[in-house]
Coordinates of C-alpha atoms in Angstrom, one line a residue:
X4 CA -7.0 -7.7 -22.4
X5 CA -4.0 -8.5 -24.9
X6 CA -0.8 -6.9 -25.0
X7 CA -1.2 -3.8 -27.2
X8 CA -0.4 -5.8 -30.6
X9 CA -3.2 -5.3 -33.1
X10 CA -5.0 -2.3 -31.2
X11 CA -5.2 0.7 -32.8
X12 CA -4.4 2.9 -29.5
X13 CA -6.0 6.8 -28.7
X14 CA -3.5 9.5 -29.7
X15 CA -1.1 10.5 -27.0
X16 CA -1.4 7.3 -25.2
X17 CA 1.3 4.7 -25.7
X18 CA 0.9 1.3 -24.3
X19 CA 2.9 -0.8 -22.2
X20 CA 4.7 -3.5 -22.9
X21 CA 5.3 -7.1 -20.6
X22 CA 8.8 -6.1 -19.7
X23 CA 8.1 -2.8 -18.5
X24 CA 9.3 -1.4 -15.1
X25 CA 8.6 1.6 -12.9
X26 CA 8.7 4.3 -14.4
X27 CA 9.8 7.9 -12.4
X28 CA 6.5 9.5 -13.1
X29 CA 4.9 6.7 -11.2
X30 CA 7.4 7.3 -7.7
X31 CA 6.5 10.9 -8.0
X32 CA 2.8 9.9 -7.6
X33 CA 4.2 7.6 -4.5
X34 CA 5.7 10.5 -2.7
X35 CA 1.8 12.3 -2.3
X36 CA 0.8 8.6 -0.3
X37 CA 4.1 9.6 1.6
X38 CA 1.8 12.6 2.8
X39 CA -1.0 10.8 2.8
X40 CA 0.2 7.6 5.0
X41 CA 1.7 10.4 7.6
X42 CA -1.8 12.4 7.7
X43 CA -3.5 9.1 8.2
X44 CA -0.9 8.5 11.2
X45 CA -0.9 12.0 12.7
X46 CA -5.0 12.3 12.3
X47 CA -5.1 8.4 14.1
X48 CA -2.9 9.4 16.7
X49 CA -5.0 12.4 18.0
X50 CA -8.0 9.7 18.3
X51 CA -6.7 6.9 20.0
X52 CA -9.6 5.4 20.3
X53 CA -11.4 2.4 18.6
X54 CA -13.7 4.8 16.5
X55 CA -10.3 6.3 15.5
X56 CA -8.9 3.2 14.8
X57 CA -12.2 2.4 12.4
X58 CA -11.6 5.5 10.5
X59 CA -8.2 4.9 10.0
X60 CA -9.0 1.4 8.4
X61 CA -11.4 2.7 5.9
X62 CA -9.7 5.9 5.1
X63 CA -6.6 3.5 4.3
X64 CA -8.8 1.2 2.5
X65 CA -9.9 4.2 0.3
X66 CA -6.4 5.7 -0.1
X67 CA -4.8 2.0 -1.1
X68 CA -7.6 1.8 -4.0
X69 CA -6.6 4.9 -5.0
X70 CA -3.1 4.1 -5.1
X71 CA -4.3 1.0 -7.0
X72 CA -5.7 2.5 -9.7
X73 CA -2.7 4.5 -10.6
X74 CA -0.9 0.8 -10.2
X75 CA -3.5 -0.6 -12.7
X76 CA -2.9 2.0 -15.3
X77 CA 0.4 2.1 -15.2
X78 CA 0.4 -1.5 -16.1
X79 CA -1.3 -0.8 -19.5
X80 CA -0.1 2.9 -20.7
X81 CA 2.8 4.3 -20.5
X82 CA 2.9 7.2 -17.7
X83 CA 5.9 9.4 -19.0
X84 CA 5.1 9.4 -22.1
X85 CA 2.2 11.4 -24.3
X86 CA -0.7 13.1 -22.9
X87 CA -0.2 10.8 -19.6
X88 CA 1.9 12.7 -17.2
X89 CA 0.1 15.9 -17.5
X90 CA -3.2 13.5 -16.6
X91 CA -0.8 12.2 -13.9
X92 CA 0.0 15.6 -12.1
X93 CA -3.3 16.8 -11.8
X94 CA -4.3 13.4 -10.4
X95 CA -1.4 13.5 -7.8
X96 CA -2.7 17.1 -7.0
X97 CA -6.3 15.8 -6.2
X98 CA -4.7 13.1 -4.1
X99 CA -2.7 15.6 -2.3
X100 CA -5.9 17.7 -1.3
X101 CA -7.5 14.7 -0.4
X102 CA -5.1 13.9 2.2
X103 CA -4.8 17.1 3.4
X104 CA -9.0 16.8 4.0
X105 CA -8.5 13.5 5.9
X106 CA -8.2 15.2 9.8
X107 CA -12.0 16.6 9.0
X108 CA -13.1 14.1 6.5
X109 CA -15.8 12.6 8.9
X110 CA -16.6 15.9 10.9
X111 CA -17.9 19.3 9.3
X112 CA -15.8 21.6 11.7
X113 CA -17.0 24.9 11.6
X114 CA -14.4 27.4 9.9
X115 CA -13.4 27.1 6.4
X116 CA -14.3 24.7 3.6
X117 CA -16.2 21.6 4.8
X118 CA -13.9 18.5 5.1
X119 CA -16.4 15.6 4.0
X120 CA -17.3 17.5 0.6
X121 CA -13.9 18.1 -0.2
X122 CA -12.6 14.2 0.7
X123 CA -16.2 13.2 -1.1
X124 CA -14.9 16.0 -4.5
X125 CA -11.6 14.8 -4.8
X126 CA -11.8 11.0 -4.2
X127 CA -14.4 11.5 -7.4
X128 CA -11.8 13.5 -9.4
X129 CA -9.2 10.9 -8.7
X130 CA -11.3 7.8 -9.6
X131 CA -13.3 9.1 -12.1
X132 CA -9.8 10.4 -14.0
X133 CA -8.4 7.2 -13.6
X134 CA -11.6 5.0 -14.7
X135 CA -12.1 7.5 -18.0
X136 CA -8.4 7.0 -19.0
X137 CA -8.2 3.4 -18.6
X138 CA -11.4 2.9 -21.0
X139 CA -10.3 5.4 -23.0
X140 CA -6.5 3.8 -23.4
X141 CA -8.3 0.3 -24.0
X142 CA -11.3 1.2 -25.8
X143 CA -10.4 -0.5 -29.6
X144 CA -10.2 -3.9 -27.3
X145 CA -13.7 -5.4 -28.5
X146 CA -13.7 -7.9 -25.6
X147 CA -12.7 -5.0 -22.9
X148 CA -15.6 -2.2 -24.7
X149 CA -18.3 -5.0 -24.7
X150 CA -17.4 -5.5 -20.5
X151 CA -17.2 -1.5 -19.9
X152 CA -20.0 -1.4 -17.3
X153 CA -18.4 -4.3 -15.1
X154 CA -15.6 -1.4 -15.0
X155 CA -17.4 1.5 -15.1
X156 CA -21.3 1.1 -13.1
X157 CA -19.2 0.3 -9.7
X158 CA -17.4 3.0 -9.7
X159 CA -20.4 5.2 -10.4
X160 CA -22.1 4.0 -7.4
X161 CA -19.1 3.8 -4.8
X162 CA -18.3 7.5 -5.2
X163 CA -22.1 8.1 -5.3
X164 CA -21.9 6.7 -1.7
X165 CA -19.0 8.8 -0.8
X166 CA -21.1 12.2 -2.3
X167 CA -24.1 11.3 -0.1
X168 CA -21.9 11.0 2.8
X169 CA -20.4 14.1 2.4
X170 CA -23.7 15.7 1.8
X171 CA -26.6 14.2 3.4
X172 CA -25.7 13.3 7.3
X173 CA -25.1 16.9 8.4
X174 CA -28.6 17.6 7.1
X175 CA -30.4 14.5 9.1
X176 CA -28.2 14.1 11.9
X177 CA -25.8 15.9 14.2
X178 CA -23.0 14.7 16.8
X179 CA -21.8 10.8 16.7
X180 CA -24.8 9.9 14.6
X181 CA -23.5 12.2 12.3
X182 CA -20.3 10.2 11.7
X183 CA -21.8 7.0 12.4
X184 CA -24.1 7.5 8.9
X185 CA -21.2 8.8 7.4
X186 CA -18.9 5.8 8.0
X187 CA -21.7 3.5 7.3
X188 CA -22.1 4.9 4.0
X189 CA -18.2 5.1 3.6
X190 CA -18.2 1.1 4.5
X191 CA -20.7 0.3 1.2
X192 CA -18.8 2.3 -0.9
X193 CA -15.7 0.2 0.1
X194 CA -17.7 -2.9 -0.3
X195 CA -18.7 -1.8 -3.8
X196 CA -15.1 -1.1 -5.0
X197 CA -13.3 -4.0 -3.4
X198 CA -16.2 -6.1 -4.7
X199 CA -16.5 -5.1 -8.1
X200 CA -12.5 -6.2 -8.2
X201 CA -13.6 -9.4 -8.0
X202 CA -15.4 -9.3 -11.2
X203 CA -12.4 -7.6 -13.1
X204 CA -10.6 -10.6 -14.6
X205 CA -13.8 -11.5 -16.3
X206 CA -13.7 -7.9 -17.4
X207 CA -11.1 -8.7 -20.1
X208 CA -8.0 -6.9 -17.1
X209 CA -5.2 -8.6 -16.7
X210 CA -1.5 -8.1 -16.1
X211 CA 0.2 -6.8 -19.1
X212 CA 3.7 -6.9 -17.0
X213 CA 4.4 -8.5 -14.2
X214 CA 7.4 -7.2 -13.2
X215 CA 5.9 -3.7 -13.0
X216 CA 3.0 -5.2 -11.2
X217 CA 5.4 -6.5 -8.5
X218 CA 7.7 -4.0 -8.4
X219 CA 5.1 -0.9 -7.9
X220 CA 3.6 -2.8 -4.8
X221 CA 7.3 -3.5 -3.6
X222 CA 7.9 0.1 -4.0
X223 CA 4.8 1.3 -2.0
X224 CA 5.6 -1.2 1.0
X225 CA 9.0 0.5 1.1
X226 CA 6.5 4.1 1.4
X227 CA 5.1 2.6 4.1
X228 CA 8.2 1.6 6.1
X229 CA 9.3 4.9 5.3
X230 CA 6.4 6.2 7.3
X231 CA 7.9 4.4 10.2
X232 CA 11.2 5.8 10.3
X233 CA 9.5 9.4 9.6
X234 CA 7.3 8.7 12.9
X235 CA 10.0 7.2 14.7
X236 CA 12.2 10.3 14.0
X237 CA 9.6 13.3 14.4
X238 CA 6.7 12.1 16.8
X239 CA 4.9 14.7 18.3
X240 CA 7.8 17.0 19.3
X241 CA 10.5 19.0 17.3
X242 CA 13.5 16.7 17.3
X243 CA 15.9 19.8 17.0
X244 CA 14.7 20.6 21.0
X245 CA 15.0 16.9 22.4
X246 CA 18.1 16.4 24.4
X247 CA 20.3 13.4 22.7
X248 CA 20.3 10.7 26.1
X249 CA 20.8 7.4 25.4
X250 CA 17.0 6.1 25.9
X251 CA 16.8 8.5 22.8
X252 CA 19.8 6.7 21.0
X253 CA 18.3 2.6 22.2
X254 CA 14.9 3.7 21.3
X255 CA 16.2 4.8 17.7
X256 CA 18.5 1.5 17.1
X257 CA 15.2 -0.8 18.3
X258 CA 12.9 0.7 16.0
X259 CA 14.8 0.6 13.1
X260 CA 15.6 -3.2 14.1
X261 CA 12.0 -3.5 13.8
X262 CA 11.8 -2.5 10.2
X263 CA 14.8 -3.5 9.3
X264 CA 13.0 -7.5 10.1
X265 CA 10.0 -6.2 8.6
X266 CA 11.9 -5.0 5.3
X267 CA 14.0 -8.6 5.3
X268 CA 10.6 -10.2 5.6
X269 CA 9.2 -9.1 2.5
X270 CA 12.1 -8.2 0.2
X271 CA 14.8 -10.8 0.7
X272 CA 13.3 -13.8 -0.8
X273 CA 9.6 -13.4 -0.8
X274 CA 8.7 -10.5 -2.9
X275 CA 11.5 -12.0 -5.8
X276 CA 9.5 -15.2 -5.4
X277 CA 6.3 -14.1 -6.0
X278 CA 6.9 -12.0 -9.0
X279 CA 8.7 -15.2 -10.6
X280 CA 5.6 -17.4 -10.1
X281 CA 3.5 -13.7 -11.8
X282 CA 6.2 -14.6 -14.7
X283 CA 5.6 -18.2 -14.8
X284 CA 1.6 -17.8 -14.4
X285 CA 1.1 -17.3 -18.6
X286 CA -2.7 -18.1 -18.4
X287 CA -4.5 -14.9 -18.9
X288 CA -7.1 -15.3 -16.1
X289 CA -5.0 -16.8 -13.3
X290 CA -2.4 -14.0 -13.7
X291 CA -5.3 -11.9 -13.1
X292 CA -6.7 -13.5 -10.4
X293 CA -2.7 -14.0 -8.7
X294 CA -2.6 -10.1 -9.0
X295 CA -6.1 -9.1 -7.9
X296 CA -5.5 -11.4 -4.8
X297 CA -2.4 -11.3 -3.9
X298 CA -1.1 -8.0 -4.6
X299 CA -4.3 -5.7 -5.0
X300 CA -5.9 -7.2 -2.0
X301 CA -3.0 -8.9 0.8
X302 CA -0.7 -5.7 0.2
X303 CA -3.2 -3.5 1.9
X304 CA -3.4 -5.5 5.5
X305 CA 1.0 -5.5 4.9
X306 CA 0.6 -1.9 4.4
X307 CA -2.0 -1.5 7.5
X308 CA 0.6 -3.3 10.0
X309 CA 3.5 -1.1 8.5
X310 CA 1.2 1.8 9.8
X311 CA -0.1 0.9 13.0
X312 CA 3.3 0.1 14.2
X313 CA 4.2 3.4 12.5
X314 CA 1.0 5.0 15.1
X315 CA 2.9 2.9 18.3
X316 CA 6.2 4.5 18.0
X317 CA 4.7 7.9 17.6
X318 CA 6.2 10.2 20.7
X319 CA 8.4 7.0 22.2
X320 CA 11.4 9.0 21.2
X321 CA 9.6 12.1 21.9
X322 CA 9.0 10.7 25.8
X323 CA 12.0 9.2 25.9
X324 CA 14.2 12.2 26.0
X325 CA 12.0 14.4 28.4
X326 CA 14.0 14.6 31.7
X327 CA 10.6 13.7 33.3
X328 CA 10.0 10.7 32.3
X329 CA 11.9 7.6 33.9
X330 CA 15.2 6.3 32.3
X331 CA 13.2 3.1 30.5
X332 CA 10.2 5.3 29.9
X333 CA 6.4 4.6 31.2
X334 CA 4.0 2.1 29.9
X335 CA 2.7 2.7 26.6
X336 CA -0.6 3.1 26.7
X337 CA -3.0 0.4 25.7
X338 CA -3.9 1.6 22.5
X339 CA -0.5 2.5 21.4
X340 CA 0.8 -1.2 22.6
X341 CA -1.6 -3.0 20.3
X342 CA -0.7 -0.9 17.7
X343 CA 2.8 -1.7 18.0
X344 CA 2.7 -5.4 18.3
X345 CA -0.3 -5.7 16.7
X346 CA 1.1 -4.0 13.4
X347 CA 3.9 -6.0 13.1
X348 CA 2.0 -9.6 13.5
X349 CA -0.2 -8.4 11.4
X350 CA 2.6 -7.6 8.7
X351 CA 4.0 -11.0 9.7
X352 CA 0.3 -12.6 9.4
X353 CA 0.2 -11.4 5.5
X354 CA 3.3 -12.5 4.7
X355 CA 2.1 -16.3 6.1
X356 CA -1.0 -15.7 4.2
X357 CA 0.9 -14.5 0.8
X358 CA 3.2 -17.1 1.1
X359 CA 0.2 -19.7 1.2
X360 CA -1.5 -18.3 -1.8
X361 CA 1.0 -17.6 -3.9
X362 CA 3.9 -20.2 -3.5
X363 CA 1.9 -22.7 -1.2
X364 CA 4.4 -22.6 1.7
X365 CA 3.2 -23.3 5.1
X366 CA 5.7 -20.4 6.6
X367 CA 6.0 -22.0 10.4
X368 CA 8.6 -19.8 12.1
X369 CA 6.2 -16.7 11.2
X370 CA 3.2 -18.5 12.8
X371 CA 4.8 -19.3 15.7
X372 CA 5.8 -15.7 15.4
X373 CA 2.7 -14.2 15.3
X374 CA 1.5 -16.4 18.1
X375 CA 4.7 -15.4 20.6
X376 CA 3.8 -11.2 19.7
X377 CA 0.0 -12.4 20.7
X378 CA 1.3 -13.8 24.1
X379 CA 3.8 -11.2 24.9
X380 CA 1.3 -8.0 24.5
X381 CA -0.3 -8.6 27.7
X382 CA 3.0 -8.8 29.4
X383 CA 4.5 -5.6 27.1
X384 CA 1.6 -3.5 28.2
X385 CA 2.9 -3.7 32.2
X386 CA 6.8 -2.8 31.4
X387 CA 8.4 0.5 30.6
X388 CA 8.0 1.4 26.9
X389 CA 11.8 1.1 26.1
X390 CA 11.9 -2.4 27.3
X391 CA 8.3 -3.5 25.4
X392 CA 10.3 -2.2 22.2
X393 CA 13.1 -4.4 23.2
X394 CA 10.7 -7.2 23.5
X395 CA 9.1 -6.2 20.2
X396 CA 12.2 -6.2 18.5
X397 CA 13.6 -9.5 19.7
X398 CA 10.8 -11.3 18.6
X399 CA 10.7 -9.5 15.0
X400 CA 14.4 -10.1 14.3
X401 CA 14.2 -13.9 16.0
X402 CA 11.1 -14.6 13.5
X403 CA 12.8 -13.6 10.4
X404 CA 16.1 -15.2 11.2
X405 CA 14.3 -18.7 11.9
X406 CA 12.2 -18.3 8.5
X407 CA 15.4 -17.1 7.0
X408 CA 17.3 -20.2 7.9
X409 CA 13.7 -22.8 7.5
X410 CA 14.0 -21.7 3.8
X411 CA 17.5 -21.4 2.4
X412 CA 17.0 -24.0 -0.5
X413 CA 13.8 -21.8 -1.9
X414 CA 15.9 -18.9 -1.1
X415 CA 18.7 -19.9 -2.8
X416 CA 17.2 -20.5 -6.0
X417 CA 14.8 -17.6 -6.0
X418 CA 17.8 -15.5 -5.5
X419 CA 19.8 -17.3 -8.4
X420 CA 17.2 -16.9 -10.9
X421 CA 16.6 -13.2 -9.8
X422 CA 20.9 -12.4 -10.0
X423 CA 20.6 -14.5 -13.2
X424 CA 17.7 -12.3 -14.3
X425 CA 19.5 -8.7 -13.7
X426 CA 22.7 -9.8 -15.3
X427 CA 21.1 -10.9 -18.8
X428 CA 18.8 -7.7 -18.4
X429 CA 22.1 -5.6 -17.9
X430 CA 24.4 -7.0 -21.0
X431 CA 21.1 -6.6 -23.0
X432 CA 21.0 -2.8 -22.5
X433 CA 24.8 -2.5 -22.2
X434 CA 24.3 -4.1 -25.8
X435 CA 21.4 -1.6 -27.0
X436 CA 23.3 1.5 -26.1
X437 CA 26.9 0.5 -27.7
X438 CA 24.7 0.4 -30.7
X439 CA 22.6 3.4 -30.7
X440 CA 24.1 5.7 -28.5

């Protein structure tokens, strides 16, 4: 798909244009995943357990496609502008109700209206709005009308596979075999959607601008590390009742040392670097296929490991500042260990994996990272919680500093060209306005 130029575009839709940004529509429809990220959290937390830990993977899965298709059209329409907001809001509102069916999406609890068939309803709504406008938006493109049903039959059948799981298990089945059908049929409606984005390039889709492309996903990693403060903050209790001890105050400075790494990790060099080589990449189908892989696809384990270490800290501060619990805390249990350490060498794991794919950087101080957070788990899961966070944290801010340092000539110049890039941007529109306003 072209630019725009030469296409005689629907009424009330405006296209976009390759140096478009984020627009504030678009972090309005970020602070519903807010919601929806915590919900996933919160639900996860009450099942710590590996079926629990299943469901929160594929309800992720199916939340971060939805996310991605607001990303996608954004990218090609204009979302403040025309018919597209209102289209927005009710979208957002869908998504909202969505999240709020997550805790009984894969159980029909008795008592009000039954979770599965409202999840199945509005994950329908929300796809199905987004697919129609899309086609609609892009539907003078010959090339993109005569590929409609590579966009348009997958669809179709993934939320066909969500409608049957809402419907049919609680008619054939009861009890775990129940949610076993239901997460089975879940699972092909995944492998449908996150297949048929494999096929989209030859579709005619492509990245209209890649600054908006990179700059949306930035925005949504900084959601998720927003999740982590929240449940770092909150956790199970009401923080106006917790005593202020210090436990409380070293369990706060460690975890936001832990995303305060996580944050450097991406945004310092690497995220500015990978939307320059998005710039440089001019060939239609290898932008697309940089997007669809790197962004569309690697973001969503980054975002997973943002949220399982968001599930590990859930309560530490919470525990930390009951009078009954020892000064250093207990041992986190197993579940919440590995979701702490394994979140964040996951999120380290991505960024080795993004940094491969899209600059081909062998990034050694985060390997050797990743392999010192496998080692010290084991030992982590045996000391008190306060002193695994320690642990956790040394190791997060030691891993970034070493990378940090191992690339100062790529982060130099990455960081010149992106200074270099904001200053001409801002004489440009100090320029415009002096002359029109």
């Amino acid at each position: 798909m072209g630019d725009g130029r030469g296409i005689r575009w629907p009424r009330g839709i405006l296209p976009n244009a390759p140096g478009s940004r984020t627009t504030r529509l678009e972090l309005f429809y970020d602070l519903v995943f807010v919601f929806a990220f915590l919900n996933v959290t919160t639900v996860t937390a009450s099942n710590p357990t590996p079926r629990g830990l299943v469901q929160l993977l594929v309800v992720l899965a199916l939340l971060w496609w939805c996310w991605s298709g607001f990303a996608a059209l954004g990218n090609v329409v204009r979302t403040d502008q025309g018919l597209a907001p209102l289209v927005g809001f009710a979208v957002s509102a869908a998504v909202f109700v969505l999240a709020l069916s997550l805790p009984k999406a894969f159980v029909d609890r008795p008592g009000g209206l039954p979770g599965p068939v409202v999840f199945a309803v509005c994950y329908f709504l929300v796809r199905a709005t987004q697919v129609t406008v899309f086609l609609w938006a892009v539907r003078a493109d010959r090339e993109v009308r005569r590929r409609m049903p590579v966009l348009a039959l997958p669809f179709l059948l993934a939320t066909g596979f969500i409608l049957t799981a809402a419907l049919v298990p609680q008619r054939l089945l009861d009890g775990r075999a129940e949610m076993m059908l239901r997460l089975v049929l879940w699972l092909a409606a995944l492998g449908v959607e996150y297949g048929s984005g494999l096929a989209q390039h030859r579709a005619g889709w492509t990245v209209l601008s890649a600054g908006h492309w990179a700059e949306r996903h930035a925005l949504i990693i900084m959601v998720a590390l927003g999740e982590s403060i929240i449940a770092l903050g909150i956790g199970p209790g009401t923080t106006a009742a917790l005593p202020l001890t210090w436990p409380v105050i070293v369990a706060a400075l460690l975890g936001i040392a832990v995303v305060a790494a996580l944050w450097w990790a991406y945004f310092d060099t690497l995220a500015l670097a990978m939307e320059q080589v998005l710039h440089r990449t001019r060939e239609r189908r290898t932008r697309a296929g940089l997007a669809r892989d790197v962004y569309t696809y690697l973001h969503l384990p980054l975002i997973t490991g943002v949220i399982l270490f968001a599930l590990g800290l859930k309560g530490l501060i919470h525990e930390g500042a009951d009078p009954a619990t020892p000064q250093w805390g207990v041992p986190l249990p197993g579940f919440d260990m590995l979701a702490l350490y394994g979140g964040v060498a996951l999120y380290l794991l991505t960024l080795i994996l993004l940094g491969s794919r899209m600059l081909g950087a062998a990034r050694w101080p985060s390997i050797c990272g990743v392999l010192l957070l496998v080692a010290l788990t084991p030992v982590a899961g045996r000391l008190p919680e306060l002193v695994a966070l320690a642990m956790l944290a040394v190791a997060a801010v030691l891993t970034v500093a070493v990378q940090t340092v191992v690339d100062a000539p790529r982060r130099r110049r990455v960081r010149q060209v992106a200074l270099e890039e904001q200053l001409a941007s801002e004489v440009e529109q100090t320029r415009w306005r002096g002359h029109h306003l």
